CSV table of C-alpha atoms in Angstrom, one decimal:
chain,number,residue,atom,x,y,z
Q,1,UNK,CA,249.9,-4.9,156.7
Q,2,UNK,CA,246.7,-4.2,154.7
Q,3,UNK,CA,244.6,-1.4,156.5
Q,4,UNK,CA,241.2,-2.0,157.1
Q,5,UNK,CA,239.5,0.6,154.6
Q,6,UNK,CA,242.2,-0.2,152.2
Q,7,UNK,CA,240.5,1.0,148.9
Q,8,UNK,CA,237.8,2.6,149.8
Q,9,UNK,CA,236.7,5.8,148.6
Q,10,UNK,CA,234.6,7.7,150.9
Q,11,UNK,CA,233.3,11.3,150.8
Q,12,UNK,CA,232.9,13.6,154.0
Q,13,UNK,CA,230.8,17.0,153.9
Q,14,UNK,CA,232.4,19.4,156.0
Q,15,UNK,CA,235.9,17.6,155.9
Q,16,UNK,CA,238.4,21.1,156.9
Q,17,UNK,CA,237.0,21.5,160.4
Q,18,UNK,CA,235.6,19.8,163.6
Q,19,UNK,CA,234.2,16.7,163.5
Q,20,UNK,CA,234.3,16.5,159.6
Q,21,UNK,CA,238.6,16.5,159.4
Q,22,UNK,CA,239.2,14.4,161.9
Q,23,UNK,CA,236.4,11.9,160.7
Q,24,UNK,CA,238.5,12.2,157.3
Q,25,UNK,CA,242.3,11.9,159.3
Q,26,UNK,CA,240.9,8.9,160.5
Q,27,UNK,CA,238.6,7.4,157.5
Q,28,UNK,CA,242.6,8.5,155.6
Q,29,UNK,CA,244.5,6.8,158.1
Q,30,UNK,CA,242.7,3.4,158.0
Q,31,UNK,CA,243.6,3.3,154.5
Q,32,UNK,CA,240.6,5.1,152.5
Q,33,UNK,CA,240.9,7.7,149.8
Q,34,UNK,CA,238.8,10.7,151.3
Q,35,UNK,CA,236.9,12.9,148.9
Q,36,UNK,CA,236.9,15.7,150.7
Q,37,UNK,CA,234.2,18.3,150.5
Q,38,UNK,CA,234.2,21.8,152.3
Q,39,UNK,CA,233.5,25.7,151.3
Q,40,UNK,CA,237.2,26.9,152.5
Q,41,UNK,CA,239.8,25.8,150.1
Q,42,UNK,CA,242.7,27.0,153.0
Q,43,UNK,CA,241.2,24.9,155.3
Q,44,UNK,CA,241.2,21.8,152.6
Q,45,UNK,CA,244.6,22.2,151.9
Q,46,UNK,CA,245.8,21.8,155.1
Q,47,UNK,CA,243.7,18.7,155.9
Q,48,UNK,CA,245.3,17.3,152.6
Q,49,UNK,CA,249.3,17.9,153.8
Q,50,UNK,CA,248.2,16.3,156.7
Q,51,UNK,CA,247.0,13.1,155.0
Q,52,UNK,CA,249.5,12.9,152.5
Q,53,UNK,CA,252.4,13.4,155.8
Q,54,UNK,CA,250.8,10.6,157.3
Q,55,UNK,CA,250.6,8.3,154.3
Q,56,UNK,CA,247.0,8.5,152.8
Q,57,UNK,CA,245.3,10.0,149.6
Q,58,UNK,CA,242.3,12.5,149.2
Q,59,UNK,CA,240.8,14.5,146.5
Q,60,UNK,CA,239.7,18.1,147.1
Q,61,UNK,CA,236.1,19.2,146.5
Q,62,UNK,CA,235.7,23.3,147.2
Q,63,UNK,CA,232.1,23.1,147.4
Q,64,UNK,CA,229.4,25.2,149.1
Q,65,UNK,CA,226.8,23.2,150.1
Q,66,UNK,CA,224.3,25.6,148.3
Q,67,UNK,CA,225.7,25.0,145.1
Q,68,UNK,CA,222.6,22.0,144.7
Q,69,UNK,CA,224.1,21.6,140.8
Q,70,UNK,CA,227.1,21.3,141.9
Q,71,UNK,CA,225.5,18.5,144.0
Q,72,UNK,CA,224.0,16.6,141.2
Q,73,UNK,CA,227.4,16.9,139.1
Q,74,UNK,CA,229.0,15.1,141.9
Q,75,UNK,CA,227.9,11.8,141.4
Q,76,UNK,CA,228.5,12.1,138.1
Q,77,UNK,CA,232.4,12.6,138.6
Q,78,UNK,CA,233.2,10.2,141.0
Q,79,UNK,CA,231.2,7.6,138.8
Q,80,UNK,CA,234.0,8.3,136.0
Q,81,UNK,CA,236.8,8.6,138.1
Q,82,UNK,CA,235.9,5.5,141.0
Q,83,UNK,CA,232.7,4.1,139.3
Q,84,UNK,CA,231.4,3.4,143.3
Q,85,UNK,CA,231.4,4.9,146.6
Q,86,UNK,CA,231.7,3.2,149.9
Q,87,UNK,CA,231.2,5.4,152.5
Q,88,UNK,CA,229.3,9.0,152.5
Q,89,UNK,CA,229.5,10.9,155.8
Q,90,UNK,CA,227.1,14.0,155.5
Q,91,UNK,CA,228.4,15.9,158.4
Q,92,UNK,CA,228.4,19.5,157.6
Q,93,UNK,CA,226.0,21.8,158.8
Q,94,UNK,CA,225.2,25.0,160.5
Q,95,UNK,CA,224.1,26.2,163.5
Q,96,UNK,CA,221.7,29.3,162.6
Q,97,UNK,CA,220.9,31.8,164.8
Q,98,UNK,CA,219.6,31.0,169.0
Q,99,UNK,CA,216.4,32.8,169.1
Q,100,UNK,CA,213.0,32.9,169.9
Q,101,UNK,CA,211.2,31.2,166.7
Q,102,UNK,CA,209.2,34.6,166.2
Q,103,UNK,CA,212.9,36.4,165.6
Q,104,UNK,CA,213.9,34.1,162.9
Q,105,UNK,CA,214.7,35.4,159.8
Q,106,UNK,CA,213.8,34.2,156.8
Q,107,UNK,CA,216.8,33.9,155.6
Q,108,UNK,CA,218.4,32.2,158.7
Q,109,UNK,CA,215.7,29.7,158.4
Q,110,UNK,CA,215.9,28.7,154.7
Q,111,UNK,CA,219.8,28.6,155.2
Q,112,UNK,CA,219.0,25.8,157.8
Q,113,UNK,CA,216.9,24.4,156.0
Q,114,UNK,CA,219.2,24.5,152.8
Q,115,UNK,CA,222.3,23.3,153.9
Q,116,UNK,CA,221.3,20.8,157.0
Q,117,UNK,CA,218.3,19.2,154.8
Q,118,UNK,CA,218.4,20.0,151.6
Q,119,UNK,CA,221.9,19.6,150.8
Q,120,UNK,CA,221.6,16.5,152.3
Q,121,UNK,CA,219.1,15.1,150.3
Q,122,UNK,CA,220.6,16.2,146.9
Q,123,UNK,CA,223.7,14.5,147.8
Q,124,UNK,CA,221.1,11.2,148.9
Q,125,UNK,CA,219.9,11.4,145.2
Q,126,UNK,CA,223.2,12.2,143.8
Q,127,UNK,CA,225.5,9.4,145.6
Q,128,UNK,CA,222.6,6.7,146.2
Q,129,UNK,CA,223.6,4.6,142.9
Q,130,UNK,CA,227.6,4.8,143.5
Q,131,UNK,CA,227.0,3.2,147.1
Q,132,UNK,CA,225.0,1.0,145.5
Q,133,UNK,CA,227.8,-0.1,143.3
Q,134,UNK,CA,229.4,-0.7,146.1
Q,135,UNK,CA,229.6,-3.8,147.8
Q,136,UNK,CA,229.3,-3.0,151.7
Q,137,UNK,CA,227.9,1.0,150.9
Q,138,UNK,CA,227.5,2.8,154.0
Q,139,UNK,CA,226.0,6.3,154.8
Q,140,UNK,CA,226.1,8.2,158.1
Q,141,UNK,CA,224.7,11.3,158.7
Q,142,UNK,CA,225.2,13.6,161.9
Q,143,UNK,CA,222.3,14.9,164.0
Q,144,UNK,CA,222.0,16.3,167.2
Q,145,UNK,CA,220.4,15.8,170.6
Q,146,UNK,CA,217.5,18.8,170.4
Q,147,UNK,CA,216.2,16.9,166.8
Q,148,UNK,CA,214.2,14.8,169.8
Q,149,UNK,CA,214.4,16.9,172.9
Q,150,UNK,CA,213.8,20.4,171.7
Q,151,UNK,CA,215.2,23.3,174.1
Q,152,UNK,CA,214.0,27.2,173.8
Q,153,UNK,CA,215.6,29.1,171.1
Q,154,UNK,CA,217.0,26.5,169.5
Q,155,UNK,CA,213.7,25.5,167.2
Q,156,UNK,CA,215.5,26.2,163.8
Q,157,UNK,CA,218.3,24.1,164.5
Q,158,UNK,CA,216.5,21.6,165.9
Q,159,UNK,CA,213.5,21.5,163.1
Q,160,UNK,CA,216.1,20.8,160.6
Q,161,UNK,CA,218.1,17.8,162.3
Q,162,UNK,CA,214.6,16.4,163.1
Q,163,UNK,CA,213.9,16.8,159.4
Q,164,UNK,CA,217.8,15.0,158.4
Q,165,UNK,CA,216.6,12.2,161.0
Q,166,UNK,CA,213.6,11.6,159.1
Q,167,UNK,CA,215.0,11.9,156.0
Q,168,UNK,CA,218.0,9.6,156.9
Q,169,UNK,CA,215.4,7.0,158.4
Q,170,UNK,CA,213.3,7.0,155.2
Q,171,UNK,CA,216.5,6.4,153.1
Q,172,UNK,CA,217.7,3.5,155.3
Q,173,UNK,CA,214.0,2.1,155.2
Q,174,UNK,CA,214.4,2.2,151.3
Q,175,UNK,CA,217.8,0.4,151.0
Q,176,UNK,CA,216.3,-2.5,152.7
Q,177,UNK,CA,217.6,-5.4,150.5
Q,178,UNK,CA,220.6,-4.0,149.6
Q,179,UNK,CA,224.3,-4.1,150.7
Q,180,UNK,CA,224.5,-0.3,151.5
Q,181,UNK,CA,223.9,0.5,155.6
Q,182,UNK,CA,222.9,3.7,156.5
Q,183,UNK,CA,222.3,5.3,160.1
Q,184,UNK,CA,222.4,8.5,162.2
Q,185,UNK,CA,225.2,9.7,164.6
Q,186,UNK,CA,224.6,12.4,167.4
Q,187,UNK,CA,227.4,12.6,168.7
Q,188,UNK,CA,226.6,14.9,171.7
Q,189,UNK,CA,228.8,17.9,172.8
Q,190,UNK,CA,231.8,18.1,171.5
Q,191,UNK,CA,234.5,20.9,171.0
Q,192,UNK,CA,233.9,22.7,168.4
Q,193,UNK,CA,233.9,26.3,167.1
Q,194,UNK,CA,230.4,25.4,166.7
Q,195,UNK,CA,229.5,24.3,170.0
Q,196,UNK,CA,231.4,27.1,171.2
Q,197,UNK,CA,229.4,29.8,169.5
Q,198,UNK,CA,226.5,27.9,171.0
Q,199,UNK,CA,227.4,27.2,174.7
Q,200,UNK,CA,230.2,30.2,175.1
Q,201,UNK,CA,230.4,29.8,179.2
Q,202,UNK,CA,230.7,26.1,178.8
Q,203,UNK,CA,234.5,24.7,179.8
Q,204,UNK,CA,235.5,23.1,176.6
Q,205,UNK,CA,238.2,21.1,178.1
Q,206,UNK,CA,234.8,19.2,180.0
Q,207,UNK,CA,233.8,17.7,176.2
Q,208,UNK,CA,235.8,14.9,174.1
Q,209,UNK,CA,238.0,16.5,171.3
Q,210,UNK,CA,236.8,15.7,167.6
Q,211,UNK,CA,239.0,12.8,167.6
Q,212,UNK,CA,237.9,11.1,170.2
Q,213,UNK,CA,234.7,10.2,168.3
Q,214,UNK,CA,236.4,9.9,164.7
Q,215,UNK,CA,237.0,6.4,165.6
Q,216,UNK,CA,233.4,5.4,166.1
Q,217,UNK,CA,232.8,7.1,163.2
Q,218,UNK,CA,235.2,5.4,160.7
Q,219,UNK,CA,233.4,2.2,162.1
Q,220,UNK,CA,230.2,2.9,161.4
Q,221,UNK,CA,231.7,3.5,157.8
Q,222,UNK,CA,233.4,-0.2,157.8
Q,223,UNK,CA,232.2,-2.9,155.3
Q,224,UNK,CA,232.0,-4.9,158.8
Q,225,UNK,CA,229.6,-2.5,160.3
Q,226,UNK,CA,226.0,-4.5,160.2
Q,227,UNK,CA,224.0,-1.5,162.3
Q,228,UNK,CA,221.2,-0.5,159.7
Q,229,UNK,CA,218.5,2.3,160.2
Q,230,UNK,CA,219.8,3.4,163.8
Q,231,UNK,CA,220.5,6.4,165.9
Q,232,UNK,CA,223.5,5.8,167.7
Q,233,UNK,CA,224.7,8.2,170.4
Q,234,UNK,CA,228.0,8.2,171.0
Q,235,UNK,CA,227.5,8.8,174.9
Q,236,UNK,CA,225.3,5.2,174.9
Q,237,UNK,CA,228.7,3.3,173.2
């Protein structure tokens, strides 16, 4: 029985933990070949014996997110190797520090800014022509509640997923016309190591796993997905 991604090739930022591995389990296990990106090449490893045990393919991508020419080569290689992309899922990102803005550092704050925006964008203007080759290219990108309902101590965070929303809208607004789809995800609290360093009395066993939401995700990555220039929260499915 053909699977329903069956040839597709589509890259996920972030792919050895969290949300970003088991959005590429399940992107693998509905038939697509994952190019999977991430800075720990342990961590990659693993997520590839598990795709291969259960049937699918990926490539390997240690990449740090930081590494912006190392962004802008990436286009480049999957045009020779694929010539298209289908589906980009730009989930990686980091947390920073909770703190009152005036205890920010620098360097906390460009970091934010770097890999939750910036990265981002280089990766817009590195893959935007392969899903453009593609003939149902989607893009999804994962935000966060406090991008619209900012909470104290939280303001670097939350400035950059407002900034990805706005950059994510303004890309979707510009592929108007064409076949590639592109929209945001928050997918609310979930466990994570993340959400864990951020909420440390919370009961994690009160939140939905990772996979529990991979599923929406890999549908919002389907050729049949119509939903264009959208913030979908996974709470409101």
């Amino acid at each position: 029985m053909t699977k329903p991604l069956e040839n597709r090739i589509a890259l996920v930022t972030g792919a050895s933990r969290g949300i970003g591995r088991a959005a590429a389990l399940a992107l693998a296990a509905q038939g697509a070949h994952v190019i999977a990106i991430a800075r720990t090449v342990g961590g990659l490893e693993e997520l590839d014996d598990e795709i291969r045990k259960a049937g699918g393919s990926a490539t390997l991508v240690p990449l740090n997110l930081k590494d912006f020419a190392a962004l802008d080569r990436l286009g480049a290689s999957i045009f020779e190797r694929w010539g298209r992309l289908d589906a980009f899922l730009g989930n990686a990102g980091t947390l920073g520090v909770l703190t009152p803005l005036g205890h920010l550092e620098p360097k906390v704050f460009q970091e934010l800014l770097d890999i939750n925006v910036t990265a981002n964008w280089r990766l817009i203007r590195s893959l935007d022509p392969l899903l453009k080759q593609s003939d149902a290219g989607r893009a999804l990108f994962i935000s966060s509640t406090v991008a619209r309902k900012p909470r104290a101590f939280w303001g670097g965070y939350a400035m950059s997923k407002a900034a990805l929303e706005s950059l994510a809208l303004t890309y979707a607004a510009e592929c108007e016309g064409s076949a590639v789809r592109v929209n945001l995800f928050n997918p609310g609290g979930v466990r994570t190591a993340m959400r864990a360093r951020a909420m440390p009395g919370e009961d994690p066993s009160t939140l939905p796993r990772p996979a529990d939401i991979a599923p929406v995700i890999v549908d919002l990555l389907s050729p049949a997905c119509a939903r264009h220039g959208e913030l979908i929260n996974y709470r409101d499915l």
